[in-house]
PDB file of C-alpha atoms in Angstrom:
ATOM      1  CA  MET A   1      28.080 -91.574  57.161  1.00 83.00           C
ATOM      2  CA  PRO A   2      27.310 -87.701  56.406  1.00 91.00           C
ATOM      3  CA  ALA A   3      23.965 -85.723  56.279  1.00 94.00           C
ATOM      4  CA  THR A   4      24.784 -83.425  54.832  1.00 94.00           C
ATOM      5  CA  LEU A   5      26.630 -81.275  52.486  1.00 94.00           C
ATOM      6  CA  ASP A   6      29.554 -79.950  54.254  1.00 94.00           C
ATOM      7  CA  GLU A   7      30.192 -83.275  56.254  1.00 94.00           C
ATOM      8  CA  ALA A   8      30.931 -85.203  53.867  1.00 94.00           C
ATOM      9  CA  VAL A   9      33.326 -82.310  52.086  1.00 94.00           C
ATOM     10  CA  ALA A  10      34.578 -82.448  55.567  1.00 93.00           C
ATOM     11  CA  ALA A  11      35.039 -85.673  55.674  1.00 93.00           C
ATOM     12  CA  LEU A  12      37.623 -86.373  52.225  1.00 92.00           C
ATOM     13  CA  THR A  13      39.184 -83.120  53.870  1.00 91.00           C
ATOM     14  CA  ALA A  14      40.149 -85.182  57.245  1.00 91.00           C
ATOM     15  CA  VAL A  15      40.691 -89.017  54.727  1.00 90.00           C
ATOM     16  CA  PRO A  16      42.378 -86.922  50.935  1.00 86.00           C
ATOM     17  CA  ALA A  17      42.824 -90.387  49.861  1.00 85.00           C
ATOM     18  CA  ALA A  18      39.184 -91.104  49.933  1.00 87.00           C
ATOM     19  CA  VAL A  19      36.199 -91.621  47.217  1.00 86.00           C
ATOM     20  CA  PRO A  20      32.563 -90.848  47.997  1.00 88.00           C
ATOM     21  CA  VAL A  21      30.507 -92.738  46.523  1.00 86.00           C
ATOM     22  CA  ALA A  22      26.566 -93.334  45.803  1.00 85.00           C
ATOM     23  CA  GLY A  23      25.105 -95.337  43.973  1.00 75.00           C
ATOM     24  CA  GLY A  24      28.050 -97.032  42.925  1.00 71.00           C
ATOM     25  CA  THR A  25      27.199 -98.674  40.269  1.00 73.00           C
ATOM     26  CA  ASP A  26      30.147 -97.678  38.239  1.00 71.00           C
ATOM     27  CA  LEU A  27      32.799 -97.038  40.956  1.00 66.00           C
ATOM     28  CA  MET A  28      32.011-100.585  42.379  1.00 65.00           C
ATOM     29  CA  ALA A  29      32.301-102.349  38.835  1.00 67.00           C
ATOM     30  CA  ALA A  30      36.024-100.057  38.961  1.00 69.00           C
ATOM     31  CA  VAL A  31      36.741-101.694  42.940  1.00 66.00           C
ATOM     32  CA  ASN A  32      35.933-105.838  41.362  1.00 66.00           C
ATOM     33  CA  SER A  33      38.087-105.400  38.177  1.00 72.00           C
ATOM     34  CA  GLY A  34      40.959-104.151  40.705  1.00 70.00           C
ATOM     35  CA  ARG A  35      41.259-100.871  38.542  1.00 74.00           C
ATOM     36  CA  LEU A  36      40.301 -98.733  41.651  1.00 70.00           C
ATOM     37  CA  ARG A  37      41.010 -99.633  45.147  1.00 77.00           C
ATOM     38  CA  PRO A  38      40.066 -96.746  47.449  1.00 76.00           C
ATOM     39  CA  ALA A  39      42.076 -96.248  50.782  1.00 75.00           C
ATOM     40  CA  ALA A  40      38.593 -95.611  51.986  1.00 84.00           C
ATOM     41  CA  LEU A  41      34.754 -95.234  50.347  1.00 88.00           C
ATOM     42  CA  VAL A  42      32.745 -91.666  51.942  1.00 89.00           C
ATOM     43  CA  GLY A  43      28.631 -92.436  51.970  1.00 89.00           C
ATOM     44  CA  LEU A  44      26.656 -89.859  50.474  1.00 91.00           C
ATOM     45  CA  ALA A  45      23.148 -92.204  50.675  1.00 87.00           C
ATOM     46  CA  ARG A  46      22.057 -90.228  53.756  1.00 91.00           C
ATOM     47  CA  ILE A  47      22.065 -86.960  51.982  1.00 94.00           C
ATOM     48  CA  SER A  48      18.302 -86.218  52.027  1.00 93.00           C
ATOM     49  CA  GLU A  49      19.444 -82.408  50.100  1.00 93.00           C
ATOM     50  CA  ILE A  50      20.720 -84.234  46.997  1.00 95.00           C
ATOM     51  CA  ARG A  51      17.502 -86.295  46.187  1.00 93.00           C
ATOM     52  CA  GLY A  52      15.199 -84.227  45.059  1.00 93.00           C
ATOM     53  CA  TRP A  53      14.737 -81.041  43.173  1.00 95.00           C
ATOM     54  CA  GLU A  54      13.476 -77.265  43.157  1.00 94.00           C
ATOM     55  CA  TYR A  55      12.988 -74.503  40.782  1.00 93.00           C
ATOM     56  CA  GLN A  56      15.619 -71.187  40.962  1.00 89.00           C
ATOM     57  CA  ASP A  57      15.257 -68.311  38.598  1.00 88.00           C
ATOM     58  CA  GLY A  58      13.519 -70.093  35.140  1.00 90.00           C
ATOM     59  CA  HIS A  59      16.611 -72.738  35.943  1.00 95.00           C
ATOM     60  CA  ALA A  60      16.137 -76.527  37.248  1.00 97.00           C
ATOM     61  CA  LEU A  61      18.494 -77.151  40.598  1.00 97.00           C
ATOM     62  CA  LEU A  62      18.146 -80.641  40.424  1.00 98.00           C
ATOM     63  CA  GLY A  63      19.767 -82.653  43.291  1.00 97.00           C
ATOM     64  CA  ALA A  64      23.189 -84.899  42.290  1.00 96.00           C
ATOM     65  CA  GLY A  65      21.420 -87.810  44.422  1.00 95.00           C
ATOM     66  CA  LEU A  66      18.401 -88.224  42.253  1.00 96.00           C
ATOM     67  CA  THR A  67      18.313 -91.949  40.353  1.00 96.00           C
ATOM     68  CA  LEU A  68      17.834 -92.589  37.373  1.00 96.00           C
ATOM     69  CA  ALA A  69      15.032 -94.205  38.598  1.00 96.00           C
ATOM     70  CA  ARG A  70      13.396 -91.103  39.539  1.00 96.00           C
ATOM     71  CA  MET A  71      14.559 -88.797  37.024  1.00 97.00           C
ATOM     72  CA  GLY A  72      12.160 -91.677  34.525  1.00 96.00           C
ATOM     73  CA  ARG A  73       9.097 -90.910  36.400  1.00 96.00           C
ATOM     74  CA  PRO A  74       6.074 -88.819  34.090  1.00 96.00           C
ATOM     75  CA  ASP A  75       6.493 -85.779  36.122  1.00 95.00           C
ATOM     76  CA  PHE A  76       9.791 -85.433  36.404  1.00 96.00           C
ATOM     77  CA  ALA A  77       9.819 -85.958  32.133  1.00 96.00           C
ATOM     78  CA  ALA A  78       7.050 -82.655  32.038  1.00 94.00           C
ATOM     79  CA  LEU A  79       9.787 -80.876  33.458  1.00 94.00           C
ATOM     80  CA  ILE A  80      13.482 -81.984  31.842  1.00 96.00           C
ATOM     81  CA  PRO A  81      11.930 -83.816  28.770  1.00 97.00           C
ATOM     82  CA  ALA A  82      15.313 -85.529  27.584  1.00 98.00           C
ATOM     83  CA  LEU A  83      16.493 -86.106  30.404  1.00 97.00           C
ATOM     84  CA  ALA A  84      14.092 -88.455  31.824  1.00 97.00           C
ATOM     85  CA  ALA A  85      14.077 -90.480  28.310  1.00 97.00           C
ATOM     86  CA  ALA A  86      18.182 -90.647  28.484  1.00 97.00           C
ATOM     87  CA  ALA A  87      17.352 -92.134  31.974  1.00 96.00           C
ATOM     88  CA  ARG A  88      14.375 -94.940  31.304  1.00 95.00           C
ATOM     89  CA  ALA A  89      17.600 -95.808  28.955  1.00 93.00           C
ATOM     90  CA  ALA A  90      19.869 -95.779  30.647  1.00 90.00           C
ATOM     91  CA  GLY A  91      20.248 -99.605  31.992  1.00 85.00           C
ATOM     92  CA  PRO A  92      18.212-102.014  33.787  1.00 88.00           C
ATOM     93  CA  PRO A  93      16.395-101.506  36.134  1.00 89.00           C
ATOM     94  CA  GLN A  94      18.807-102.352  39.248  1.00 89.00           C
ATOM     95  CA  ILE A  95      21.347-100.029  38.171  1.00 87.00           C
ATOM     96  CA  ARG A  96      18.502 -97.255  37.435  1.00 92.00           C
ATOM     97  CA  ASN A  97      17.721 -97.861  40.736  1.00 92.00           C
ATOM     98  CA  VAL A  98      21.267 -96.641  42.333  1.00 90.00           C
ATOM     99  CA  GLY A  99      22.242 -95.074  39.881  1.00 92.00           C
ATOM    100  CA  THR A 100      22.517 -91.699  40.075  1.00 94.00           C
ATOM    101  CA  LEU A 101      22.364 -87.922  37.962  1.00 96.00           C
ATOM    102  CA  GLY A 102      26.283 -86.932  40.239  1.00 95.00           C
ATOM    103  CA  GLY A 103      27.303 -90.696  38.959  1.00 92.00           C
ATOM    104  CA  ASN A 104      26.656 -90.399  35.784  1.00 92.00           C
ATOM    105  CA  ILE A 105      28.712 -87.569  35.739  1.00 95.00           C
ATOM    106  CA  VAL A 106      31.184 -87.412  38.052  1.00 93.00           C
ATOM    107  CA  SER A 107      32.522 -90.841  36.219  1.00 90.00           C
ATOM    108  CA  ALA A 108      32.266 -89.188  32.918  1.00 91.00           C
ATOM    109  CA  ALA A 109      32.332 -92.601  30.763  1.00 91.00           C
ATOM    110  CA  PRO A 110      31.817 -92.043  27.026  1.00 92.00           C
ATOM    111  CA  THR A 111      28.541 -94.262  27.694  1.00 92.00           C
ATOM    112  CA  GLY A 112      26.611 -92.324  29.965  1.00 93.00           C
ATOM    113  CA  ASP A 113      23.194 -91.033  28.478  1.00 95.00           C
ATOM    114  CA  THR A 114      22.365 -88.113  30.990  1.00 97.00           C
ATOM    115  CA  LEU A 115      25.457 -87.304  29.161  1.00 97.00           C
ATOM    116  CA  PRO A 116      25.022 -85.566  26.237  1.00 98.00           C
ATOM    117  CA  VAL A 117      21.299 -83.928  27.178  1.00 98.00           C
ATOM    118  CA  LEU A 118      23.003 -81.840  30.253  1.00 98.00           C
ATOM    119  CA  ALA A 119      25.310 -81.084  27.093  1.00 98.00           C
ATOM    120  CA  ALA A 120      22.870 -80.458  24.874  1.00 98.00           C
ATOM    121  CA  LEU A 121      21.336 -78.178  27.227  1.00 97.00           C
ATOM    122  CA  GLU A 122      24.361 -76.439  28.738  1.00 97.00           C
ATOM    123  CA  ALA A 123      23.659 -77.018  32.102  1.00 98.00           C
ATOM    124  CA  ALA A 124      26.047 -76.385  35.354  1.00 98.00           C
ATOM    125  CA  VAL A 125      27.206 -78.800  38.321  1.00 97.00           C
ATOM    126  CA  LEU A 126      27.320 -76.946  41.329  1.00 97.00           C
ATOM    127  CA  VAL A 127      29.472 -78.496  44.241  1.00 97.00           C
ATOM    128  CA  ALA A 128      31.422 -78.235  47.877  1.00 96.00           C
ATOM    129  CA  GLY A 129      34.608 -77.888  48.317  1.00 95.00           C
ATOM    130  CA  PRO A 130      37.072 -77.333  51.085  1.00 94.00           C
ATOM    131  CA  GLY A 131      37.661 -73.293  51.496  1.00 90.00           C
ATOM    132  CA  GLU A 132      38.623 -70.820  53.612  1.00 85.00           C
ATOM    133  CA  GLY A 133      36.652 -70.601  57.059  1.00 80.00           C
ATOM    134  CA  GLY A 134      35.486 -73.697  56.345  1.00 85.00           C
ATOM    135  CA  VAL A 135      32.857 -74.586  53.301  1.00 91.00           C
ATOM    136  CA  VAL A 136      32.534 -73.396  49.154  1.00 94.00           C
ATOM    137  CA  ARG A 137      30.730 -73.878  46.350  1.00 95.00           C
ATOM    138  CA  ARG A 138      30.991 -73.089  42.550  1.00 96.00           C
ATOM    139  CA  GLU A 139      30.086 -73.501  40.197  1.00 97.00           C
ATOM    140  CA  ILE A 140      31.675 -74.869  36.420  1.00 97.00           C
ATOM    141  CA  PRO A 141      29.673 -76.468  32.950  1.00 97.00           C
ATOM    142  CA  VAL A 142      29.046 -79.129  32.466  1.00 96.00           C
ATOM    143  CA  GLY A 143      30.653 -78.938  29.161  1.00 95.00           C
ATOM    144  CA  HIS A 144      33.742 -78.043  31.324  1.00 96.00           C
ATOM    145  CA  LEU A 145      34.353 -80.607  33.535  1.00 95.00           C
ATOM    146  CA  LEU A 146      33.653 -83.270  31.315  1.00 94.00           C
ATOM    147  CA  SER A 147      36.266 -82.756  28.771  1.00 93.00           C
ATOM    148  CA  GLY A 148      38.617 -81.662  31.810  1.00 91.00           C
ATOM    149  CA  ARG A 149      38.822 -77.712  31.309  1.00 93.00           C
ATOM    150  CA  GLU A 150      38.135 -77.924  35.166  1.00 94.00           C
ATOM    151  CA  MET A 151      38.074 -80.685  37.394  1.00 93.00           C
ATOM    152  CA  LEU A 152      37.243 -81.341  40.418  1.00 93.00           C
ATOM    153  CA  ARG A 153      38.835 -79.934  43.758  1.00 92.00           C
ATOM    154  CA  PRO A 154      40.579 -82.342  46.138  1.00 91.00           C
ATOM    155  CA  GLY A 155      38.004 -82.405  48.649  1.00 92.00           C
ATOM    156  CA  GLU A 156      35.476 -81.185  46.030  1.00 94.00           C
ATOM    157  CA  ILE A 157      31.950 -83.504  45.786  1.00 95.00           C
ATOM    158  CA  VAL A 158      28.830 -83.009  42.798  1.00 96.00           C
ATOM    159  CA  GLY A 159      25.916 -81.646  44.971  1.00 96.00           C
ATOM    160  CA  TYR A 160      23.660 -79.764  42.242  1.00 97.00           C
ATOM    161  CA  VAL A 161      23.162 -79.371  38.689  1.00 98.00           C
ATOM    162  CA  ARG A 162      21.318 -76.467  37.685  1.00 98.00           C
ATOM    163  CA  VAL A 163      19.375 -76.412  34.196  1.00 97.00           C
ATOM    164  CA  PRO A 164      17.448 -74.410  31.734  1.00 95.00           C
ATOM    165  CA  LEU A 165      14.569 -74.525  31.428  1.00 94.00           C
ATOM    166  CA  LEU A 166      13.698 -73.210  28.082  1.00 92.00           C
ATOM    167  CA  HIS A 167       9.305 -75.355  28.183  1.00 88.00           C
ATOM    168  CA  ALA A 168      10.649 -76.826  24.529  1.00 93.00           C
ATOM    169  CA  PRO A 169      10.451 -79.692  22.226  1.00 96.00           C
ATOM    170  CA  GLN A 170      14.444 -82.051  23.081  1.00 97.00           C
ATOM    171  CA  THR A 171      14.811 -85.956  22.039  1.00 98.00           C
ATOM    172  CA  PHE A 172      17.224 -88.422  23.103  1.00 98.00           C
ATOM    173  CA  LEU A 173      18.277 -91.031  21.162  1.00 97.00           C
ATOM    174  CA  LYS A 174      20.414 -94.325  21.600  1.00 96.00           C
ATOM    175  CA  ALA A 175      21.497 -97.148  19.253  1.00 96.00           C
ATOM    176  CA  THR A 176      22.505 -99.933  21.058  1.00 91.00           C
ATOM    177  CA  GLY A 177      24.121-103.416  19.342  1.00 80.00           C
ATOM    178  CA  ARG A 178      21.210-104.887  21.521  1.00 69.00           C
ATOM    179  CA  THR A 179      17.302-105.126  21.818  1.00 59.00           C
ATOM    180  CA  GLY A 180      15.735-103.036  25.559  1.00 58.00           C
ATOM    181  CA  PRO A 181      18.489-100.611  27.501  1.00 62.00           C
ATOM    182  CA  GLY A 182      22.045-101.169  27.204  1.00 74.00           C
ATOM    183  CA  ARG A 183      25.165 -99.471  25.921  1.00 85.00           C
ATOM    184  CA  ALA A 184      25.313 -96.708  23.414  1.00 92.00           C
ATOM    185  CA  LEU A 185      27.571 -97.725  20.684  1.00 94.00           C
ATOM    186  CA  ALA A 186      25.638 -93.618  19.693  1.00 97.00           C
ATOM    187  CA  SER A 187      23.638 -91.421  21.297  1.00 97.00           C
ATOM    188  CA  ALA A 188      21.920 -88.168  20.651  1.00 98.00           C
ATOM    189  CA  SER A 189      19.935 -84.790  21.843  1.00 98.00           C
ATOM    190  CA  VAL A 190      18.419 -82.228  19.969  1.00 98.00           C
ATOM    191  CA  VAL A 191      17.171 -79.431  21.948  1.00 98.00           C
ATOM    192  CA  LEU A 192      15.548 -76.604  20.846  1.00 97.00           C
ATOM    193  CA  ASP A 193      15.863 -72.812  21.997  1.00 96.00           C
ATOM    194  CA  PRO A 194      13.285 -70.748  20.565  1.00 94.00           C
ATOM    195  CA  ALA A 195      14.069 -67.956  22.628  1.00 93.00           C
ATOM    196  CA  ARG A 196      16.855 -67.687  21.207  1.00 95.00           C
ATOM    197  CA  ARG A 197      16.296 -69.531  18.319  1.00 96.00           C
ATOM    198  CA  GLY A 198      18.874 -71.914  17.820  1.00 97.00           C
ATOM    199  CA  VAL A 199      18.535 -76.238  17.842  1.00 98.00           C
ATOM    200  CA  ARG A 200      21.469 -77.476  20.412  1.00 98.00           C
ATOM    201  CA  CYS A 201      22.555 -80.722  19.623  1.00 98.00           C
ATOM    202  CA  ALA A 202      25.287 -83.301  21.136  1.00 98.00           C
ATOM    203  CA  VAL A 203      26.588 -86.809  20.027  1.00 98.00           C
ATOM    204  CA  GLY A 204      27.614 -89.359  22.633  1.00 97.00           C
ATOM    205  CA  ALA A 205      29.113 -92.349  22.975  1.00 96.00           C
ATOM    206  CA  VAL A 206      31.092 -92.345  19.793  1.00 97.00           C
ATOM    207  CA  ALA A 207      34.101 -90.135  21.235  1.00 96.00           C
ATOM    208  CA  PRO A 208      35.575 -89.273  25.519  1.00 95.00           C
ATOM    209  CA  MET A 209      33.171 -86.799  26.248  1.00 96.00           C
ATOM    210  CA  PRO A 210      29.481 -85.674  23.837  1.00 97.00           C
ATOM    211  CA  LEU A 211      30.497 -83.177  20.843  1.00 98.00           C
ATOM    212  CA  ARG A 212      28.212 -80.156  20.095  1.00 97.00           C
ATOM    213  CA  PRO A 213      28.621 -79.887  16.022  1.00 98.00           C
ATOM    214  CA  LEU A 214      28.130 -76.340  16.507  1.00 98.00           C
ATOM    215  CA  GLU A 215      28.455 -75.220  12.329  1.00 98.00           C
ATOM    216  CA  ALA A 216      25.351 -77.837  12.239  1.00 98.00           C
ATOM    217  CA  GLU A 217      23.347 -76.425  14.741  1.00 98.00           C
ATOM    218  CA  ARG A 218      23.643 -72.806  13.261  1.00 98.00           C
ATOM    219  CA  TRP A 219      22.990 -73.594  10.362  1.00 98.00           C
ATOM    220  CA  VAL A 220      20.213 -75.771  10.126  1.00 98.00           C
ATOM    221  CA  ALA A 221      18.978 -73.139  12.978  1.00 98.00           C
ATOM    222  CA  SER A 222      18.619 -70.555   9.484  1.00 97.00           C
ATOM    223  CA  LEU A 223      16.291 -72.320   7.476  1.00 97.00           C
ATOM    224  CA  ILE A 224      13.943 -73.071  10.663  1.00 97.00           C
ATOM    225  CA  ASP A 225      11.004 -70.737  10.342  1.00 95.00           C
ATOM    226  CA  TRP A 226      10.837 -69.289  14.138  1.00 95.00           C
ATOM    227  CA  ASP A 227       8.086 -67.920  13.475  1.00 93.00           C
ATOM    228  CA  GLY A 228       5.412 -70.389  11.894  1.00 91.00           C
ATOM    229  CA  ASP A 229       5.862 -74.295  11.991  1.00 89.00           C
ATOM    230  CA  ARG A 230       9.250 -74.890  12.710  1.00 91.00           C
ATOM    231  CA  GLY A 231       8.813 -77.780  10.122  1.00 90.00           C
ATOM    232  CA  LEU A 232      11.854 -78.208   8.066  1.00 95.00           C
ATOM    233  CA  ALA A 233      11.588 -80.435   4.410  1.00 95.00           C
ATOM    234  CA  PRO A 234      13.330 -84.201   4.723  1.00 96.00           C
ATOM    235  CA  GLU A 235      15.841 -83.581   2.674  1.00 97.00           C
ATOM    236  CA  ALA A 236      16.603 -80.506   5.504  1.00 98.00           C
ATOM    237  CA  LEU A 237      16.896 -83.201   7.814  1.00 98.00           C
ATOM    238  CA  HIS A 238      18.957 -85.772   5.878  1.00 98.00           C
ATOM    239  CA  ALA A 239      21.547 -83.059   5.540  1.00 98.00           C
ATOM    240  CA  PHE A 240      21.764 -82.248   9.118  1.00 98.00           C
ATOM    241  CA  GLY A 241      22.380 -85.758   9.943  1.00 98.00           C
ATOM    242  CA  GLU A 242      25.366 -85.706   7.653  1.00 98.00           C
ATOM    243  CA  TYR A 243      26.641 -82.915   8.944  1.00 98.00           C
ATOM    244  CA  VAL A 244      26.535 -83.391  12.682  1.00 98.00           C
ATOM    245  CA  ALA A 245      27.962 -87.963  11.378  1.00 98.00           C
ATOM    246  CA  MET A 246      30.831 -85.850   9.530  1.00 97.00           C
ATOM    247  CA  ALA A 247      31.090 -83.238  12.595  1.00 97.00           C
ATOM    248  CA  CYS A 248      31.212 -86.194  14.684  1.00 97.00           C
ATOM    249  CA  ILE A 249      33.279 -88.708  12.652  1.00 97.00           C
ATOM    250  CA  PRO A 250      35.004 -87.103   9.859  1.00 95.00           C
ATOM    251  CA  ASP A 251      37.373 -88.236   7.278  1.00 91.00           C
ATOM    252  CA  PRO A 252      41.008 -89.663   7.630  1.00 88.00           C
ATOM    253  CA  SER A 253      42.814 -86.529   6.404  1.00 84.00           C
ATOM    254  CA  PRO A 254      45.431 -86.669   3.811  1.00 80.00           C
ATOM    255  CA  PRO A 255      48.924 -87.738   5.250  1.00 79.00           C
ATOM    256  CA  GLU A 256      51.416 -85.216   4.291  1.00 76.00           C
ATOM    257  CA  ASP A 257      53.653 -86.857   1.915  1.00 74.00           C
ATOM    258  CA  GLY A 258      50.456 -86.737  -1.225  1.00 70.00           C
ATOM    259  CA  GLY A 259      50.419 -90.617  -0.448  1.00 74.00           C
ATOM    260  CA  GLU A 260      47.237 -92.103  -1.152  1.00 78.00           C
ATOM    261  CA  THR A 261      44.584 -90.321   1.487  1.00 75.00           C
ATOM    262  CA  PRO A 262      43.230 -93.574   4.234  1.00 82.00           C
ATOM    263  CA  VAL A 263      40.091 -94.762   4.334  1.00 86.00           C
ATOM    264  CA  LEU A 264      37.546 -94.796   7.257  1.00 91.00           C
ATOM    265  CA  PRO A 265      37.319 -99.014   8.839  1.00 93.00           C
ATOM    266  CA  ALA A 266      33.456-100.306   7.894  1.00 95.00           C
ATOM    267  CA  ALA A 267      32.833-100.087  12.001  1.00 95.00           C
ATOM    268  CA  ALA A 268      33.448 -96.068  11.560  1.00 96.00           C
ATOM    269  CA  LEU A 269      31.177 -96.122   8.803  1.00 96.00           C
ATOM    270  CA  HIS A 270      28.188 -97.571  10.215  1.00 96.00           C
ATOM    271  CA  LEU A 271      28.639 -95.860  13.474  1.00 97.00           C
ATOM    272  CA  ARG A 272      29.224 -92.157  11.326  1.00 98.00           C
ATOM    273  CA  ARG A 273      25.809 -93.487   9.450  1.00 98.00           C
ATOM    274  CA  THR A 274      23.891 -94.334  12.906  1.00 98.00           C
ATOM    275  CA  VAL A 275      25.000 -90.731  13.751  1.00 98.00           C
ATOM    276  CA  ALA A 276      23.701 -89.112  11.108  1.00 98.00           C
ATOM    277  CA  ALA A 277      20.192 -91.503  11.563  1.00 98.00           C
ATOM    278  CA  LEU A 278      20.170 -90.216  15.632  1.00 98.00           C
ATOM    279  CA  ALA A 279      20.336 -86.808  14.977  1.00 98.00           C
ATOM    280  CA  ARG A 280      18.024 -86.999  11.037  1.00 98.00           C
ATOM    281  CA  ARG A 281      15.041 -87.921  13.641  1.00 98.00           C
ATOM    282  CA  GLY A 282      16.027 -86.474  16.332  1.00 98.00           C
ATOM    283  CA  LEU A 283      15.979 -83.382  15.289  1.00 98.00           C
ATOM    284  CA  GLY A 284      12.313 -84.495  13.226  1.00 97.00           C
ATOM    285  CA  ARG A 285      10.544 -85.758  16.691  1.00 97.00           C
ATOM    286  CA  ALA A 286      11.881 -82.352  17.852  1.00 97.00           C
ATOM    287  CA  LEU A 287      10.295 -80.413  15.473  1.00 96.00           C
ATOM    288  CA  ALA A 288       7.327 -82.190  14.231  1.00 92.00           C
TER     289      ALA A 288
END
């Protein structure tokens, strides 16, 4: 089992069909269901360098091997509150104790709780992979990786996640189909960026990747008194929620033949109302 990122890259290069595994919460579920039959596994559990974090040029450099349970603790929550909240909501203790930040990103499940937070924070992943003369590193915006604009190359491993430290309010909320930690029906992260007088919002679980309602972000940021108390009237918060929900779950397009415009099914309308409530509450708490 490799003890460094370089050794892990070498192992993957030697066996191109091998699959890296850290916590294995998603990978082993796929194996057990028969959806995946890896030729070999490269364990990452012994790579201590990716199981902590450090500060670097106004960013937090988070190891991809950080467990969700570790990110939920108070010291981490003081650093990146929304990411800690997402980690605590990610499932029962047996999942959080082994599931990792890097695994959440690479699995890219639509319901991954950390993903909308990382999208709203505009984080980036640092990957290690084979190159001329040895192991090389490169950086990929999380949004590019989740949307498929950039992909991991053969032999590459996510080593770290670079997250800007905004030192400003940020929230994460999710709706589930049952009481307690569970798979998200919808989730939302709202982040304030006072230095740029901006609001960032990302909605998870309603699409294959987190959605950023950019027009809604710009609109609500223009209403905030950044030099004052930053409060918004309830009507503005309500309008923001509706704006976000309509952007993420739009009305069907009218047919080209001029026929009757279809309507959203009841389940989609309920999901839209849920997204609106999450976005409204998330922004309200961030501004409180």
